[in-house]
Amino acid sequence: GSKHYWLPLKFICDLAEVIRSHPNLNWEWILTQAEQLRTRRMVFLGLYLCWDLLDTSLPASIIKKIQSEDTVRSLASQVKQQLFSGVIPKSNMFRNNLYVKAMETLRDKMWFYFDYIITPTPWEWAVVPLPTWLFPLYYLIRPIRLTIRQITNSSDHEHP
C-alpha cells in the first residue's frame, strides 16, 4: 500500500478485511517480521489507516505502538488528505515521496532512488526499441531520459 500511496481506498479496505476475517492473528509474529524486513513503519501506516478510517479492531497494544509513531501519524494525515482531495497526483514522485518517508533505513531509501533512476521501464522499451543484444543500453537511456524530463519540467516553470 505504501508503494502506491494507499490509493485507491480499496487497499485499505482489503487490509481491514484481512484483519477482520482473521481475528486470531499472531500480532507478535507480524511485528517481528516487520522489524526483520525493515517495514514496521509501512505496516503501522496500513494498520493506522484501517483503524482510523474504517474503525478496524486492533489490539490495544498495537494501537498504542502505532500512536507513539509521529512519522506514521504524519504520513497517515498525508494519505487521508490525498484520498479525499479528489485529485490524482500527476507525478509518481508525489507517491514515491510517501513511500520513501515510510522506509526506515537510509540504505533502503538510497536503494529505492538508485533503482528508480537506473531500472528501465516499459516506456523506454516502447519509445526506444532495441534488439535484444543491445538491451543493456536501456540502463543508460533511463537516466538520460529522466535528466531530460527534469530539465524540461524545470524550464516549464521558469518565468521570463
CSV table of N, CA and C in Angstrom, one decimal:
chain,number,residue,atom,x,y,z
A,1,GLY,N,0.8,-1.2,0.0
A,1,GLY,CA,0.0,0.0,0.0
A,1,GLY,C,0.8,1.3,0.0
A,2,SER,N,1.9,1.3,0.8
A,2,SER,CA,2.7,2.5,0.9
A,2,SER,C,3.4,2.8,-0.5
A,3,LYS,N,3.7,1.8,-1.2
A,3,LYS,CA,4.4,2.0,-2.5
A,3,LYS,C,3.4,2.7,-3.5
A,4,HIS,N,2.1,2.5,-3.3
A,4,HIS,CA,1.1,3.1,-4.1
A,4,HIS,C,0.3,4.2,-3.4
A,5,TYR,N,0.8,4.7,-2.4
A,5,TYR,CA,0.3,5.8,-1.6
A,5,TYR,C,-1.1,5.5,-1.1
A,6,TRP,N,-1.3,4.2,-0.9
A,6,TRP,CA,-2.6,3.7,-0.3
A,6,TRP,C,-3.8,4.2,-1.2
A,7,LEU,N,-3.5,4.4,-2.5
A,7,LEU,CA,-4.6,4.7,-3.5
A,7,LEU,C,-4.7,3.5,-4.3
A,8,PRO,N,-5.9,3.0,-4.6
A,8,PRO,CA,-7.2,3.6,-4.1
A,8,PRO,C,-7.5,3.1,-2.7
A,9,LEU,N,-8.6,3.6,-2.2
A,9,LEU,CA,-9.1,3.2,-0.8
A,9,LEU,C,-9.2,1.7,-0.7
A,10,LYS,N,-9.4,1.0,-1.8
A,10,LYS,CA,-9.6,-0.4,-1.8
A,10,LYS,C,-8.4,-1.1,-1.1
A,11,PHE,N,-7.2,-0.6,-1.2
A,11,PHE,CA,-6.0,-1.2,-0.5
A,11,PHE,C,-6.3,-1.2,1.0
A,12,ILE,N,-6.8,-0.1,1.6
A,12,ILE,CA,-7.0,0.0,3.0
A,12,ILE,C,-8.2,-1.0,3.4
A,13,CYS,N,-9.2,-1.0,2.5
A,13,CYS,CA,-10.4,-1.9,2.8
A,13,CYS,C,-9.9,-3.3,2.7
A,14,ASP,N,-9.1,-3.7,1.8
A,14,ASP,CA,-8.6,-5.1,1.7
A,14,ASP,C,-7.8,-5.5,3.0
A,15,LEU,N,-7.0,-4.6,3.4
A,15,LEU,CA,-6.2,-4.9,4.7
A,15,LEU,C,-7.2,-5.0,5.9
A,16,ALA,N,-8.1,-4.1,6.0
A,16,ALA,CA,-9.1,-4.2,7.1
A,16,ALA,C,-9.9,-5.5,7.0
A,17,GLU,N,-10.2,-5.9,5.8
A,17,GLU,CA,-11.0,-7.2,5.7
A,17,GLU,C,-10.1,-8.4,6.1
A,18,VAL,N,-8.9,-8.4,5.8
A,18,VAL,CA,-8.0,-9.5,6.2
A,18,VAL,C,-7.9,-9.5,7.7
A,19,ILE,N,-7.8,-8.4,8.3
A,19,ILE,CA,-7.7,-8.3,9.8
A,19,ILE,C,-9.1,-8.8,10.4
A,20,ARG,N,-10.2,-8.3,9.9
A,20,ARG,CA,-11.5,-8.7,10.4
A,20,ARG,C,-11.8,-10.2,10.2
A,21,SER,N,-11.4,-10.7,9.1
A,21,SER,CA,-11.7,-12.1,8.8
A,21,SER,C,-10.7,-13.1,9.5
A,22,HIS,N,-9.7,-12.6,10.2
A,22,HIS,CA,-8.7,-13.4,10.9
A,22,HIS,C,-8.5,-12.8,12.3
A,23,PRO,N,-9.5,-13.0,13.2
A,23,PRO,CA,-9.4,-12.4,14.5
A,23,PRO,C,-8.3,-12.9,15.4
A,24,ASN,N,-7.7,-14.0,15.0
A,24,ASN,CA,-6.6,-14.6,15.9
A,24,ASN,C,-5.2,-14.4,15.3
A,25,LEU,N,-5.0,-13.3,14.6
A,25,LEU,CA,-3.7,-13.0,14.0
A,25,LEU,C,-2.6,-13.0,15.1
A,26,ASN,N,-1.5,-13.5,14.8
A,26,ASN,CA,-0.4,-13.5,15.7
A,26,ASN,C,0.4,-12.2,15.5
A,27,TRP,N,0.0,-11.2,16.3
A,27,TRP,CA,0.5,-9.9,16.2
A,27,TRP,C,2.0,-9.8,16.5
A,28,GLU,N,2.4,-10.6,17.5
A,28,GLU,CA,3.9,-10.6,17.8
A,28,GLU,C,4.7,-11.0,16.6
A,29,TRP,N,4.2,-12.1,16.0
A,29,TRP,CA,4.9,-12.6,14.8
A,29,TRP,C,4.9,-11.5,13.7
A,30,ILE,N,3.8,-10.9,13.5
A,30,ILE,CA,3.7,-9.9,12.4
A,30,ILE,C,4.7,-8.7,12.7
A,31,LEU,N,4.7,-8.3,13.9
A,31,LEU,CA,5.6,-7.2,14.3
A,31,LEU,C,7.1,-7.6,14.2
A,32,THR,N,7.4,-8.8,14.5
A,32,THR,CA,8.7,-9.4,14.4
A,32,THR,C,9.1,-9.4,12.9
A,33,GLN,N,8.2,-9.9,12.1
A,33,GLN,CA,8.5,-9.9,10.6
A,33,GLN,C,8.7,-8.5,10.1
A,34,ALA,N,7.9,-7.6,10.5
A,34,ALA,CA,8.0,-6.2,10.0
A,34,ALA,C,9.4,-5.6,10.4
A,35,GLU,N,9.8,-5.9,11.6
A,35,GLU,CA,11.1,-5.5,12.1
A,35,GLU,C,12.2,-6.0,11.3
A,36,GLN,N,12.2,-7.4,11.1
A,36,GLN,CA,13.2,-8.0,10.3
A,36,GLN,C,13.3,-7.6,8.9
A,37,LEU,N,12.1,-7.2,8.3
A,37,LEU,CA,12.1,-6.8,6.9
A,37,LEU,C,12.2,-5.3,6.8
A,38,ARG,N,12.4,-4.6,7.9
A,38,ARG,CA,12.5,-3.1,7.9
A,38,ARG,C,11.3,-2.5,7.3
A,39,THR,N,10.1,-3.0,7.6
A,39,THR,CA,8.9,-2.5,7.1
A,39,THR,C,7.9,-2.1,8.2
A,40,ARG,N,8.4,-2.0,9.4
A,40,ARG,CA,7.5,-1.7,10.5
A,40,ARG,C,6.7,-0.4,10.3
A,41,ARG,N,7.3,0.6,9.8
A,41,ARG,CA,6.6,1.9,9.6
A,41,ARG,C,5.5,1.7,8.6
A,42,MET,N,5.8,1.0,7.5
A,42,MET,CA,4.8,0.7,6.5
A,42,MET,C,3.6,-0.1,7.0
A,43,VAL,N,3.9,-1.1,7.8
A,43,VAL,CA,2.9,-1.9,8.4
A,43,VAL,C,2.0,-1.1,9.3
A,44,PHE,N,2.7,-0.3,10.2
A,44,PHE,CA,2.0,0.6,11.1
A,44,PHE,C,1.1,1.6,10.3
A,45,LEU,N,1.6,2.1,9.2
A,45,LEU,CA,0.8,3.1,8.4
A,45,LEU,C,-0.5,2.4,8.0
A,46,GLY,N,-0.4,1.2,7.4
A,46,GLY,CA,-1.5,0.5,6.9
A,46,GLY,C,-2.5,0.2,8.0
A,47,LEU,N,-2.0,-0.2,9.2
A,47,LEU,CA,-2.9,-0.5,10.3
A,47,LEU,C,-3.5,0.7,10.8
A,48,TYR,N,-2.8,1.8,10.9
A,48,TYR,CA,-3.3,3.1,11.4
A,48,TYR,C,-4.5,3.5,10.5
A,49,LEU,N,-4.3,3.4,9.2
A,49,LEU,CA,-5.3,3.9,8.3
A,49,LEU,C,-6.6,3.0,8.4
A,50,CYS,N,-6.4,1.7,8.6
A,50,CYS,CA,-7.5,0.8,8.8
A,50,CYS,C,-8.3,1.2,10.1
A,51,TRP,N,-7.5,1.4,11.1
A,51,TRP,CA,-8.1,1.7,12.4
A,51,TRP,C,-8.8,3.1,12.4
A,52,ASP,N,-8.1,4.1,11.8
A,52,ASP,CA,-8.7,5.4,11.8
A,52,ASP,C,-9.8,5.7,10.9
A,53,LEU,N,-9.7,5.1,9.6
A,53,LEU,CA,-10.7,5.4,8.6
A,53,LEU,C,-11.9,4.4,8.7
A,54,LEU,N,-11.6,3.1,9.0
A,54,LEU,CA,-12.6,2.1,8.9
A,54,LEU,C,-12.9,1.5,10.2
A,55,ASP,N,-12.4,2.0,11.3
A,55,ASP,CA,-12.7,1.6,12.7
A,55,ASP,C,-12.4,0.1,12.8
A,56,THR,N,-11.3,-0.3,12.2
A,56,THR,CA,-10.9,-1.7,12.3
A,56,THR,C,-10.4,-2.0,13.7
A,57,SER,N,-10.8,-3.1,14.2
A,57,SER,CA,-10.5,-3.5,15.6
A,57,SER,C,-9.0,-4.1,15.6
A,58,LEU,N,-8.2,-3.4,16.4
A,58,LEU,CA,-6.8,-3.8,16.6
A,58,LEU,C,-6.5,-4.0,18.1
A,59,PRO,N,-5.6,-4.8,18.5
A,59,PRO,CA,-5.2,-4.9,19.9
A,59,PRO,C,-4.8,-3.6,20.4
A,60,ALA,N,-5.1,-3.3,21.7
A,60,ALA,CA,-4.8,-2.0,22.3
A,60,ALA,C,-3.3,-1.8,22.3
A,61,SER,N,-2.5,-2.8,22.5
A,61,SER,CA,-1.0,-2.7,22.5
A,61,SER,C,-0.5,-2.2,21.1
A,62,ILE,N,-1.1,-2.7,20.0
A,62,ILE,CA,-0.7,-2.3,18.7
A,62,ILE,C,-1.1,-0.8,18.5
A,63,ILE,N,-2.3,-0.5,18.8
A,63,ILE,CA,-2.8,0.9,18.7
A,63,ILE,C,-1.8,1.9,19.4
A,64,LYS,N,-1.4,1.5,20.6
A,64,LYS,CA,-0.5,2.3,21.5
A,64,LYS,C,0.8,2.5,20.8
A,65,LYS,N,1.4,1.4,20.2
A,65,LYS,CA,2.6,1.5,19.5
A,65,LYS,C,2.5,2.4,18.3
A,66,ILE,N,1.4,2.2,17.5
A,66,ILE,CA,1.2,3.0,16.3
A,66,ILE,C,1.1,4.5,16.6
A,67,GLN,N,0.3,4.8,17.7
A,67,GLN,CA,0.1,6.2,18.0
A,67,GLN,C,1.3,6.9,18.6
A,68,SER,N,2.3,6.1,19.0
A,68,SER,CA,3.5,6.7,19.5
A,68,SER,C,4.5,7.1,18.4
A,69,GLU,N,4.1,6.7,17.2
A,69,GLU,CA,5.0,7.0,16.0
A,69,GLU,C,4.5,8.3,15.3
A,70,ASP,N,5.2,9.4,15.5
A,70,ASP,CA,4.9,10.6,14.9
A,70,ASP,C,4.9,10.5,13.4
A,71,THR,N,5.9,9.9,12.9
A,71,THR,CA,6.0,9.8,11.4
A,71,THR,C,4.8,9.0,10.8
A,72,VAL,N,4.4,8.0,11.5
A,72,VAL,CA,3.2,7.3,11.0
A,72,VAL,C,2.0,8.1,10.9
A,73,ARG,N,1.8,8.9,12.0
A,73,ARG,CA,0.6,9.8,12.1
A,73,ARG,C,0.7,10.8,11.0
A,74,SER,N,1.9,11.4,10.8
A,74,SER,CA,2.1,12.4,9.7
A,74,SER,C,1.8,11.8,8.3
A,75,LEU,N,2.3,10.7,8.1
A,75,LEU,CA,2.1,10.0,6.8
A,75,LEU,C,0.6,9.7,6.6
A,76,ALA,N,0.0,9.2,7.6
A,76,ALA,CA,-1.5,8.9,7.5
A,76,ALA,C,-2.3,10.2,7.2
A,77,SER,N,-1.9,11.3,7.8
A,77,SER,CA,-2.6,12.5,7.5
A,77,SER,C,-2.4,12.9,6.0
A,78,GLN,N,-1.2,12.7,5.5
A,78,GLN,CA,-1.0,13.0,4.0
A,78,GLN,C,-1.8,12.1,3.2
A,79,VAL,N,-1.9,10.8,3.5
A,79,VAL,CA,-2.7,9.8,2.8
A,79,VAL,C,-4.2,10.2,2.8
A,80,LYS,N,-4.7,10.5,4.0
A,80,LYS,CA,-6.1,10.9,4.1
A,80,LYS,C,-6.4,12.1,3.3
A,81,GLN,N,-5.5,13.1,3.4
A,81,GLN,CA,-5.7,14.3,2.6
A,81,GLN,C,-5.8,14.0,1.1
A,82,GLN,N,-4.9,13.2,0.6
A,82,GLN,CA,-4.9,12.8,-0.8
A,82,GLN,C,-6.1,12.0,-1.2
A,83,LEU,N,-6.5,11.0,-0.3
A,83,LEU,CA,-7.6,10.2,-0.6
A,83,LEU,C,-8.9,11.0,-0.8
A,84,PHE,N,-9.1,12.0,0.0
A,84,PHE,CA,-10.3,12.7,0.0
A,84,PHE,C,-10.2,14.1,-0.8
A,85,SER,N,-9.1,14.3,-1.4
A,85,SER,CA,-9.0,15.5,-2.2
A,85,SER,C,-9.7,15.4,-3.6
A,86,GLY,N,-9.8,14.2,-4.0
A,86,GLY,CA,-10.4,14.0,-5.3
A,86,GLY,C,-9.5,14.3,-6.5
A,87,VAL,N,-8.2,14.6,-6.2
A,87,VAL,CA,-7.2,14.8,-7.2
A,87,VAL,C,-6.2,13.7,-7.2
A,88,ILE,N,-5.9,13.2,-8.4
A,88,ILE,CA,-4.9,12.1,-8.5
A,88,ILE,C,-3.6,12.8,-8.9
A,89,PRO,N,-2.6,12.5,-8.1
A,89,PRO,CA,-1.3,13.1,-8.3
A,89,PRO,C,-0.8,12.8,-9.8
A,90,LYS,N,-0.3,13.9,-10.4
A,90,LYS,CA,0.2,13.7,-11.8
A,90,LYS,C,1.5,12.9,-11.8
A,91,SER,N,2.3,13.1,-10.8
A,91,SER,CA,3.7,12.5,-10.8
A,91,SER,C,3.8,11.4,-9.9
A,92,ASN,N,4.6,10.4,-10.3
A,92,ASN,CA,4.9,9.3,-9.4
A,92,ASN,C,5.8,9.8,-8.2
A,93,MET,N,6.5,10.9,-8.4
A,93,MET,CA,7.3,11.4,-7.4
A,93,MET,C,6.5,11.8,-6.1
A,94,PHE,N,5.3,12.2,-6.3
A,94,PHE,CA,4.5,12.5,-5.2
A,94,PHE,C,4.2,11.3,-4.3
A,95,ARG,N,3.9,10.2,-5.0
A,95,ARG,CA,3.7,8.9,-4.3
A,95,ARG,C,5.0,8.4,-3.8
A,96,ASN,N,6.1,8.5,-4.6
A,96,ASN,CA,7.3,8.0,-4.2
A,96,ASN,C,7.8,8.7,-2.9
A,97,ASN,N,7.5,9.9,-2.7
A,97,ASN,CA,7.9,10.7,-1.6
A,97,ASN,C,7.3,10.0,-0.3
A,98,LEU,N,6.1,9.6,-0.3
A,98,LEU,CA,5.5,8.9,0.8
A,98,LEU,C,6.1,7.6,1.0
A,99,TYR,N,6.4,6.9,0.0
A,99,TYR,CA,7.0,5.5,0.1
A,99,TYR,C,8.4,5.7,0.7
A,100,VAL,N,9.1,6.6,0.3
A,100,VAL,CA,10.5,6.8,0.8
A,100,VAL,C,10.4,7.2,2.3
A,101,LYS,N,9.5,8.1,2.6
A,101,LYS,CA,9.3,8.5,4.0
A,101,LYS,C,8.9,7.3,4.9
A,102,ALA,N,8.2,6.4,4.3
A,102,ALA,CA,7.8,5.2,5.1
A,102,ALA,C,8.9,4.2,5.3
A,103,MET,N,10.0,4.4,4.5
A,103,MET,CA,11.1,3.5,4.7
A,103,MET,C,11.9,3.8,6.0
A,104,GLU,N,12.5,2.8,6.6
A,104,GLU,CA,13.1,3.0,7.9
A,104,GLU,C,14.6,3.3,7.9
A,105,THR,N,15.3,2.9,6.8
A,105,THR,CA,16.7,3.0,6.8
A,105,THR,C,17.2,3.8,5.6
A,106,LEU,N,18.3,4.5,5.8
A,106,LEU,CA,18.9,5.2,4.7
A,106,LEU,C,19.3,4.3,3.6
A,107,ARG,N,19.8,3.1,3.9
A,107,ARG,CA,20.1,2.1,2.9
A,107,ARG,C,18.9,1.8,2.0
A,108,ASP,N,17.8,1.6,2.5
A,108,ASP,CA,16.6,1.3,1.7
A,108,ASP,C,16.2,2.5,0.9
A,109,LYS,N,16.3,3.7,1.4
A,109,LYS,CA,16.0,4.9,0.7
A,109,LYS,C,16.9,5.1,-0.5
A,110,MET,N,18.2,4.9,-0.3
A,110,MET,CA,19.2,5.0,-1.3
A,110,MET,C,19.0,4.0,-2.4
A,111,TRP,N,18.7,2.7,-2.0
A,111,TRP,CA,18.5,1.7,-3.0
A,111,TRP,C,17.2,2.0,-3.8
A,112,PHE,N,16.2,2.5,-3.2
A,112,PHE,CA,15.0,2.9,-4.0
A,112,PHE,C,15.3,3.9,-5.1
A,113,TYR,N,16.1,5.0,-4.7
A,113,TYR,CA,16.4,6.0,-5.7
A,113,TYR,C,17.3,5.5,-6.8
A,114,PHE,N,18.3,4.7,-6.4
A,114,PHE,CA,19.2,4.1,-7.4
A,114,PHE,C,18.4,3.2,-8.4
A,115,ASP,N,17.5,2.4,-7.8
A,115,ASP,CA,16.6,1.6,-8.7
A,115,ASP,C,15.7,2.4,-9.6
A,116,TYR,N,15.2,3.5,-9.0
A,116,TYR,CA,14.3,4.3,-9.8
A,116,TYR,C,15.0,5.0,-11.0
A,117,ILE,N,16.2,5.4,-10.7
A,117,ILE,CA,17.0,6.1,-11.7
A,117,ILE,C,17.5,5.2,-12.8
A,118,ILE,N,17.9,4.0,-12.4
A,118,ILE,CA,18.6,3.1,-13.3
A,118,ILE,C,17.7,2.1,-14.1
A,119,THR,N,16.8,1.5,-13.4
A,119,THR,CA,16.0,0.4,-14.0
A,119,THR,C,15.1,0.9,-15.1
A,120,PRO,N,15.3,0.4,-16.3
A,120,PRO,CA,14.4,0.8,-17.4
A,120,PRO,C,13.0,0.3,-17.2
A,121,THR,N,12.1,1.1,-17.8
A,121,THR,CA,10.6,0.8,-17.7
A,121,THR,C,10.1,0.4,-19.1
A,122,PRO,N,8.8,0.0,-19.1
A,122,PRO,CA,8.2,-0.3,-20.5
A,122,PRO,C,8.2,1.0,-21.3
A,123,TRP,N,8.2,2.2,-20.7
A,123,TRP,CA,8.2,3.4,-21.5
A,123,TRP,C,9.5,3.4,-22.4
A,124,GLU,N,10.7,3.2,-21.8
A,124,GLU,CA,11.9,3.2,-22.5
A,124,GLU,C,11.9,2.1,-23.6
A,125,TRP,N,11.4,0.9,-23.3
A,125,TRP,CA,11.4,-0.1,-24.2
A,125,TRP,C,10.5,0.2,-25.4
A,126,ALA,N,9.4,0.9,-25.2
A,126,ALA,CA,8.4,1.2,-26.3
A,126,ALA,C,9.0,2.4,-27.1
A,127,VAL,N,9.6,3.4,-26.5
A,127,VAL,CA,10.0,4.6,-27.2
A,127,VAL,C,11.3,4.3,-28.0
A,128,VAL,N,12.2,3.5,-27.4
A,128,VAL,CA,13.5,3.2,-28.0
A,128,VAL,C,13.6,1.7,-28.2
A,129,PRO,N,13.0,1.2,-29.2
A,129,PRO,CA,13.1,-0.2,-29.4
A,129,PRO,C,14.5,-0.6,-29.8
A,130,LEU,N,15.1,-1.5,-29.1
A,130,LEU,CA,16.4,-2.0,-29.4
A,130,LEU,C,16.4,-3.5,-29.6
A,131,PRO,N,17.3,-4.0,-30.3
A,131,PRO,CA,17.5,-5.5,-30.4
A,131,PRO,C,17.9,-6.1,-29.1
A,132,THR,N,17.6,-7.3,-28.8
A,132,THR,CA,17.8,-7.9,-27.5
A,132,THR,C,19.3,-7.8,-27.1
A,133,TRP,N,20.2,-7.9,-28.1
A,133,TRP,CA,21.6,-7.9,-27.7
A,133,TRP,C,22.1,-6.5,-27.2
A,134,LEU,N,21.2,-5.5,-27.5
A,134,LEU,CA,21.6,-4.1,-27.0
A,134,LEU,C,20.8,-3.7,-25.8
A,135,PHE,N,20.1,-4.7,-25.2
A,135,PHE,CA,19.2,-4.4,-24.0
A,135,PHE,C,20.0,-3.6,-22.9
A,136,PRO,N,21.2,-3.9,-22.6
A,136,PRO,CA,21.9,-3.2,-21.6
A,136,PRO,C,22.0,-1.7,-21.8
A,137,LEU,N,21.8,-1.2,-23.0
A,137,LEU,CA,21.8,0.2,-23.3
A,137,LEU,C,20.6,0.9,-22.6
A,138,TYR,N,19.5,0.2,-22.3
A,138,TYR,CA,18.4,0.8,-21.6
A,138,TYR,C,18.8,1.3,-20.2
A,139,TYR,N,19.8,0.7,-19.6
A,139,TYR,CA,20.3,1.2,-18.3
A,139,TYR,C,21.0,2.6,-18.4
A,140,LEU,N,21.4,2.9,-19.6
A,140,LEU,CA,21.9,4.3,-19.9
A,140,LEU,C,20.8,5.2,-20.3
A,141,ILE,N,19.9,4.7,-21.1
A,141,ILE,CA,18.8,5.5,-21.6
A,141,ILE,C,17.9,6.0,-20.5
A,142,ARG,N,17.6,5.2,-19.5
A,142,ARG,CA,16.7,5.6,-18.4
A,142,ARG,C,17.2,6.9,-17.7
A,143,PRO,N,18.4,6.9,-17.2
A,143,PRO,CA,18.9,8.2,-16.5
A,143,PRO,C,18.9,9.4,-17.4
A,144,ILE,N,19.3,9.1,-18.7
A,144,ILE,CA,19.3,10.2,-19.7
A,144,ILE,C,17.9,10.8,-19.8
A,145,ARG,N,16.9,9.9,-20.0
A,145,ARG,CA,15.5,10.4,-20.2
A,145,ARG,C,15.0,11.1,-18.9
A,146,LEU,N,15.3,10.6,-17.7
A,146,LEU,CA,14.9,11.3,-16.5
A,146,LEU,C,15.6,12.7,-16.4
A,147,THR,N,16.8,12.8,-16.8
A,147,THR,CA,17.5,14.1,-16.8
A,147,THR,C,16.9,15.1,-17.7
A,148,ILE,N,16.6,14.6,-18.9
A,148,ILE,CA,15.9,15.5,-19.9
A,148,ILE,C,14.6,15.9,-19.4
A,149,ARG,N,13.8,15.0,-18.9
A,149,ARG,CA,12.5,15.3,-18.3
A,149,ARG,C,12.6,16.4,-17.2
A,150,GLN,N,13.6,16.2,-16.3
A,150,GLN,CA,13.7,17.1,-15.2
A,150,GLN,C,14.1,18.5,-15.8
A,151,ILE,N,15.0,18.6,-16.7
A,151,ILE,CA,15.4,19.9,-17.3
A,151,ILE,C,14.2,20.5,-18.0
A,152,THR,N,13.4,19.7,-18.8
A,152,THR,CA,12.3,20.2,-19.5
A,152,THR,C,11.2,20.7,-18.5
A,153,ASN,N,10.9,20.0,-17.4
A,153,ASN,CA,10.0,20.4,-16.4
A,153,ASN,C,10.4,21.6,-15.7
A,154,SER,N,11.7,21.8,-15.4
A,154,SER,CA,12.3,22.9,-14.7
A,154,SER,C,12.1,24.2,-15.6
A,155,SER,N,12.4,24.0,-16.9
A,155,SER,CA,12.3,25.2,-17.8
A,155,SER,C,10.8,25.6,-18.0
A,156,ASP,N,9.9,24.7,-17.9
A,156,ASP,CA,8.5,25.0,-18.0
A,156,ASP,C,8.0,25.9,-16.9
A,157,HIS,N,8.6,25.8,-15.7
A,157,HIS,CA,8.2,26.6,-14.6
A,157,HIS,C,8.9,28.0,-14.4
A,158,GLU,N,9.9,28.2,-15.3
A,158,GLU,CA,10.6,29.5,-15.3
A,158,GLU,C,9.8,30.6,-15.9
A,159,HIS,N,9.9,31.8,-15.3
A,159,HIS,CA,9.1,32.9,-15.8
A,159,HIS,C,10.1,33.9,-16.5
A,160,PRO,N,9.7,34.4,-17.7
A,160,PRO,CA,10.6,35.4,-18.4
A,160,PRO,C,10.8,36.6,-17.6
